[in-house]
PDB file of C-alpha atoms in Angstrom:
ATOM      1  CA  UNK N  22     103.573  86.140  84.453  1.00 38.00           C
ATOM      2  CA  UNK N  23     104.131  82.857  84.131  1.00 39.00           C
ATOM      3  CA  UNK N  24     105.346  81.165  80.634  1.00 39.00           C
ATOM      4  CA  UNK N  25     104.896  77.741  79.598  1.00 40.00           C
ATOM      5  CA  UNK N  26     108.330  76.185  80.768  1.00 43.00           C
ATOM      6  CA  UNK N  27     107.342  77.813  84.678  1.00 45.00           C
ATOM      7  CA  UNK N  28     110.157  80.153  84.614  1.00 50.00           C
ATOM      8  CA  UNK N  29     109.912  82.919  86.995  1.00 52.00           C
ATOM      9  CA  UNK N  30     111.441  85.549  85.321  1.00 49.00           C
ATOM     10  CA  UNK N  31     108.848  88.004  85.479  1.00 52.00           C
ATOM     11  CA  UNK N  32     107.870  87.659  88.567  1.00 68.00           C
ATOM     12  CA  UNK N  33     109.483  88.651  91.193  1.00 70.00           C
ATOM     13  CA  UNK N  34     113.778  89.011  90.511  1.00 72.00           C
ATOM     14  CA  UNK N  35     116.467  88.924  93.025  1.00 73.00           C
ATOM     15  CA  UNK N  36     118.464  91.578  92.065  1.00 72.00           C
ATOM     16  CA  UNK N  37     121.375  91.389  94.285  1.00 77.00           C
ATOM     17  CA  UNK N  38     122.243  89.296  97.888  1.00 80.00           C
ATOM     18  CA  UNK N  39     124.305  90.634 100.939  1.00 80.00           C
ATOM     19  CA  UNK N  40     125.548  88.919 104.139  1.00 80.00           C
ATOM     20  CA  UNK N  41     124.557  90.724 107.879  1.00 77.00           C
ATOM     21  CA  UNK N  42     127.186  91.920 109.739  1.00 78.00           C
ATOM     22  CA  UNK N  43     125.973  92.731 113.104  1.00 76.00           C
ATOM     23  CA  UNK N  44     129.435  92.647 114.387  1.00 80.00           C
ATOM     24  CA  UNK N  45     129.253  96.419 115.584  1.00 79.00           C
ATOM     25  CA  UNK N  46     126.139  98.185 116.860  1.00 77.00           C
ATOM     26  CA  UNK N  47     124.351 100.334 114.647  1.00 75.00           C
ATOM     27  CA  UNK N  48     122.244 102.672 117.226  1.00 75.00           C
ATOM     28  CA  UNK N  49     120.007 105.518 116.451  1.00 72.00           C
ATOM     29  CA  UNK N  50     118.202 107.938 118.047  1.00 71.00           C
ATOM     30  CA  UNK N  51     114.512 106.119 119.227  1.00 69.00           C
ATOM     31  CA  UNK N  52     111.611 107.963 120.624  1.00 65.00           C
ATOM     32  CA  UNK N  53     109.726 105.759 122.779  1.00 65.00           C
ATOM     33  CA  UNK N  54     106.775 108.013 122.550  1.00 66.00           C
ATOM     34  CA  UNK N  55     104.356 106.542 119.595  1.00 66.00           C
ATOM     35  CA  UNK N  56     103.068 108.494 117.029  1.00 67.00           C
ATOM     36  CA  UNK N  57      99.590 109.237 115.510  1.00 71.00           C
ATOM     37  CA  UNK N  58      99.046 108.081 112.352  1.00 76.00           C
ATOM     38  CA  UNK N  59      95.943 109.935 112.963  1.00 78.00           C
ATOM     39  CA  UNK N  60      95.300 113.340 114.534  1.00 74.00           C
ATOM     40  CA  UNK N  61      98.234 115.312 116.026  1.00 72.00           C
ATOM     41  CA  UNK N  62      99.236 114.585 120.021  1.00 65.00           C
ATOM     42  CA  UNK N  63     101.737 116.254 122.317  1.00 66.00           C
ATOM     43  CA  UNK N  64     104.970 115.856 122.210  1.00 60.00           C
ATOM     44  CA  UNK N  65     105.212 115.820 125.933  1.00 58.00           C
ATOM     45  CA  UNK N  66     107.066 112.381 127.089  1.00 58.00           C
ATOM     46  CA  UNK N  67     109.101 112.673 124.297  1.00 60.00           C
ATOM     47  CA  UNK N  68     112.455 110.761 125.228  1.00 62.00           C
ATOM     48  CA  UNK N  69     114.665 109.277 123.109  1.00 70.00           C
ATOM     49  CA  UNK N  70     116.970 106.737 123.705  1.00 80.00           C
ATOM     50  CA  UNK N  71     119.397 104.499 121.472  1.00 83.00           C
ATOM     51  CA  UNK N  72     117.912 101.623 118.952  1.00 83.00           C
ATOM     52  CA  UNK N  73     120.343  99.011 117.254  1.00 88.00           C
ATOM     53  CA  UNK N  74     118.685  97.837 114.440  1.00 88.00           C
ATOM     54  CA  UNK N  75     120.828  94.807 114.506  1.00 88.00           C
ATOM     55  CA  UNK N  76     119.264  93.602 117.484  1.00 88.00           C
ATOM     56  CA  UNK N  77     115.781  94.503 116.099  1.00 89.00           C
ATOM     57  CA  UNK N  78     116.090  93.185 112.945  1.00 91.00           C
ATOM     58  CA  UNK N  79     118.932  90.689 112.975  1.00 91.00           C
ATOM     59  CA  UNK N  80     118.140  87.491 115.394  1.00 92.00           C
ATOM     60  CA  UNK N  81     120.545  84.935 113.759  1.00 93.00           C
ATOM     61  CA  UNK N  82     123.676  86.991 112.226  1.00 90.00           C
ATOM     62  CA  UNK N  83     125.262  84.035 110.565  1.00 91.00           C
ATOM     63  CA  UNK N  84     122.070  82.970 108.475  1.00 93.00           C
ATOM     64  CA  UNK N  85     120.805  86.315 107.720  1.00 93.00           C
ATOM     65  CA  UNK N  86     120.910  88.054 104.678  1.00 93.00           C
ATOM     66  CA  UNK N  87     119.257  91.586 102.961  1.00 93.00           C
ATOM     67  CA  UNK N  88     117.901  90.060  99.493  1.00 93.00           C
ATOM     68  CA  UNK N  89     117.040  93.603  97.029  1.00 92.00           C
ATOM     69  CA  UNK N  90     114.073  92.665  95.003  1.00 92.00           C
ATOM     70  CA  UNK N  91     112.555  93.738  91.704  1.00 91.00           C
ATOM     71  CA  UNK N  92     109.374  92.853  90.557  1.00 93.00           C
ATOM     72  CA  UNK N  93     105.859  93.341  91.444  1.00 93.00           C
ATOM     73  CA  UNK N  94     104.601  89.592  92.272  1.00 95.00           C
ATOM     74  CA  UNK N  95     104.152  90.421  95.778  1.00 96.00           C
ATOM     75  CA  UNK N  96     102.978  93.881  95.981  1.00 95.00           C
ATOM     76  CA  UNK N  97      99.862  93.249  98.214  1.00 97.00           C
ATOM     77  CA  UNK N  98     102.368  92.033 100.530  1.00 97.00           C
ATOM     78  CA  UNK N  99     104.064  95.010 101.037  1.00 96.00           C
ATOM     79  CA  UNK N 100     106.817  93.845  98.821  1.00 96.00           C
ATOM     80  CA  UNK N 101     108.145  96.253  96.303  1.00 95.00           C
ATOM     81  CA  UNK N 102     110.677  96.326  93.152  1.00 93.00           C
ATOM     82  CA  UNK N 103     114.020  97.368  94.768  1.00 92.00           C
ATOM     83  CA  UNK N 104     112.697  97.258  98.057  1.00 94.00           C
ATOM     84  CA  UNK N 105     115.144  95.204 100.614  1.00 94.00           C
ATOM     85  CA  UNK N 106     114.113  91.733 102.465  1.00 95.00           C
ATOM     86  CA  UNK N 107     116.076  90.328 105.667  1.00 95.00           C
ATOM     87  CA  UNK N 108     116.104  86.751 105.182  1.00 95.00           C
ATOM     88  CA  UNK N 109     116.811  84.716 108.049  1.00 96.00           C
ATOM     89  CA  UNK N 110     117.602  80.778 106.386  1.00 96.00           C
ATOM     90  CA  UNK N 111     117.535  79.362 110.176  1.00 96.00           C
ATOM     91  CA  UNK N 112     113.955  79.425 110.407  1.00 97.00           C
ATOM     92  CA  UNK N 113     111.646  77.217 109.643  1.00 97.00           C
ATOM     93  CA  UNK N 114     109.296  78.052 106.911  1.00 97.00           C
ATOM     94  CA  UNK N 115     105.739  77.459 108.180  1.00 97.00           C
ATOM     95  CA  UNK N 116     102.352  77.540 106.301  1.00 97.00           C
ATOM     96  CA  UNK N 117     101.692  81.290 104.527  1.00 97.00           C
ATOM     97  CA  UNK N 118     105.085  82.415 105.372  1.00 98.00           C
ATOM     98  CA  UNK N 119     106.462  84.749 102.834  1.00 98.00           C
ATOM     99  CA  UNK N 120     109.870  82.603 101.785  1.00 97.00           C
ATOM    100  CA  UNK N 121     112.923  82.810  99.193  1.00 95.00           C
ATOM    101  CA  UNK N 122     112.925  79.493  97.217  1.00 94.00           C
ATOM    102  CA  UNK N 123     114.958  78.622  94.694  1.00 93.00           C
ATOM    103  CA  UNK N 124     113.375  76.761  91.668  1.00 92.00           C
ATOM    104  CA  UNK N 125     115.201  75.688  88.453  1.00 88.00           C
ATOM    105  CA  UNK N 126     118.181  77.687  89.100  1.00 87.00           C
ATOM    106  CA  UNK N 127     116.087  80.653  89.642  1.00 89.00           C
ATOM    107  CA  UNK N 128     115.486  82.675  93.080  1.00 91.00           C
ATOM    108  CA  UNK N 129     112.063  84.398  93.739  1.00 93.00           C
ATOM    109  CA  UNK N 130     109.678  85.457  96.718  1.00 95.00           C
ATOM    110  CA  UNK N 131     106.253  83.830  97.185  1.00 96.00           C
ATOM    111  CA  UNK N 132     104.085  83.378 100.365  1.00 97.00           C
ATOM    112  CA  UNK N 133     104.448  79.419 100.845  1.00 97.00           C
ATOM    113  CA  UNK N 134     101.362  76.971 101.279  1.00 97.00           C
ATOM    114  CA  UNK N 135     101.967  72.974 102.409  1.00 94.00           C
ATOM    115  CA  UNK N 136      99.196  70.949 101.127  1.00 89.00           C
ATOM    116  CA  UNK N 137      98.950  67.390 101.806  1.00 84.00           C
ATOM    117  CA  UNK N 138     100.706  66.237  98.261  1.00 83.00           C
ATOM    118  CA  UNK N 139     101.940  69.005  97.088  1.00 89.00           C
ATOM    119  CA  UNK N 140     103.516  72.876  97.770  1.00 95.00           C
ATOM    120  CA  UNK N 141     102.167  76.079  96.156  1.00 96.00           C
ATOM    121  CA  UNK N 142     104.159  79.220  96.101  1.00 96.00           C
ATOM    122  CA  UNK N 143     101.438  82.159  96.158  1.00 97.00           C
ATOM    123  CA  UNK N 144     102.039  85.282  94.784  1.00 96.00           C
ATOM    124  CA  UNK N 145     100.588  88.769  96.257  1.00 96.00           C
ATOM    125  CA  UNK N 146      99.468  89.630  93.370  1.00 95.00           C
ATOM    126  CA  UNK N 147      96.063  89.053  90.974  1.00 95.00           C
ATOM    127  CA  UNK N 148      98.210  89.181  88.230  1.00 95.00           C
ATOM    128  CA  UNK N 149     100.002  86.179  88.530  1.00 95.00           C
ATOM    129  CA  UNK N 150      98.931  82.737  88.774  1.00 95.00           C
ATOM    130  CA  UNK N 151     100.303  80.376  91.699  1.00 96.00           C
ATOM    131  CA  UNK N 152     103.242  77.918  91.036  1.00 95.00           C
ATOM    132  CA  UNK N 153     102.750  74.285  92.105  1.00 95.00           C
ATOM    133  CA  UNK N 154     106.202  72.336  92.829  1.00 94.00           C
ATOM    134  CA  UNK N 155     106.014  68.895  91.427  1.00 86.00           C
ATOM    135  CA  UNK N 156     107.675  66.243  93.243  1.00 83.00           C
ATOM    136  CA  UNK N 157     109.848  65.940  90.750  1.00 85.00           C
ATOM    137  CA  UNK N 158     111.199  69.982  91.092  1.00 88.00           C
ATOM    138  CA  UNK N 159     114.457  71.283  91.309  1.00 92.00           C
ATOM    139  CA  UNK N 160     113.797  73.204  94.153  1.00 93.00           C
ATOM    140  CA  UNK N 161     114.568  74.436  97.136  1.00 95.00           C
ATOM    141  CA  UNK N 162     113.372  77.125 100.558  1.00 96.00           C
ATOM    142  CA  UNK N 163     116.358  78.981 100.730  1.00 94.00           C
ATOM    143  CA  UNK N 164     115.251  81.292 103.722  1.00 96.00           C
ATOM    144  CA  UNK N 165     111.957  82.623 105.414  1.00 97.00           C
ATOM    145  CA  UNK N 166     111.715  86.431 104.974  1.00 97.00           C
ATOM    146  CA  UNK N 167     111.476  87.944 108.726  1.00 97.00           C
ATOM    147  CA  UNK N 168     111.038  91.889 107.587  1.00 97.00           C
ATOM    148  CA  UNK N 169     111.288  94.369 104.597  1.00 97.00           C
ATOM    149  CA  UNK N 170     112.860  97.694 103.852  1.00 95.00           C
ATOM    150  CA  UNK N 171     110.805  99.725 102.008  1.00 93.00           C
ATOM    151  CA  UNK N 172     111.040 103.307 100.366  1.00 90.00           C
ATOM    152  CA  UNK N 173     108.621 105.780 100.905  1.00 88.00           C
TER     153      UNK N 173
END
């Protein structure tokens, strides 16, 4: 929640902030065939071939970085405690992207809304109430969130 001075606190923490280094490849194994989520199919087809999950995941080495999150702001999102963003800070943020901003010397992860006057961070969550950044705000988008590594 939210207290009275708008810290962010509880909402949603960066824990922890590495750089990408796509420097070397990392391939694995990829089937091409897809996979029911549903009932069983064959496994006929079935070829594999290498993925690099820089090149899938990492578009802009220099201004990416994997954020580890804790918190439960977000949650409808898909965002987990200790689950793992890729932030890329060369993109743009756009309307209801899910961003890293930095407010007040604190970092958290809200889905971003441009009004005409004013900016809302939105969290994923009932729980929490949306913050509204006054004009006056220390504050800053410090990167738009492009995918997330989660757990299962």
């Amino acid at each position: 929640m939210i207290n009275q001075n708008n810290s962010i606190k509880e909402n949603l923490k960066i824990i922890s902030v590495f750089s990408a280094d796509s420097s070397h490849p990392l391939k694995i194994p990829f089937a091409e065939s897809l996979i029911s989520a549903g009932f069983p199919s064959s496994a006929e087809n079935f070829v594999e071939r290498s993925l690099d999950l820089n090149e899938l995941l990492i578009k802009h080495p220099t201004a990416t970085f994997f954020i580890k999150v804790m918190g439960d702001s977000m949650i409808n999102a898909g965002i987990h405690s200790n689950d793992i963003l890729i932030v890329d800070r060369s993109l743009t943020p756009t309307n209801n992207k899910i961003v890293v901003v930095r407010l007040n010397d604190e970092f958290t992860v809200k889905r971003i809304q441009f009004n005409q006057e004013t900016i809302l961070l939105i969290p994923e969550n009932p729980n929490y109430k949306p913050i509204e950044i006054k004009k006056d705000a220390d504050f800053e988008i410090w990167g738009v969130v492009t995918n997330v590594i989660h757990s299962v």
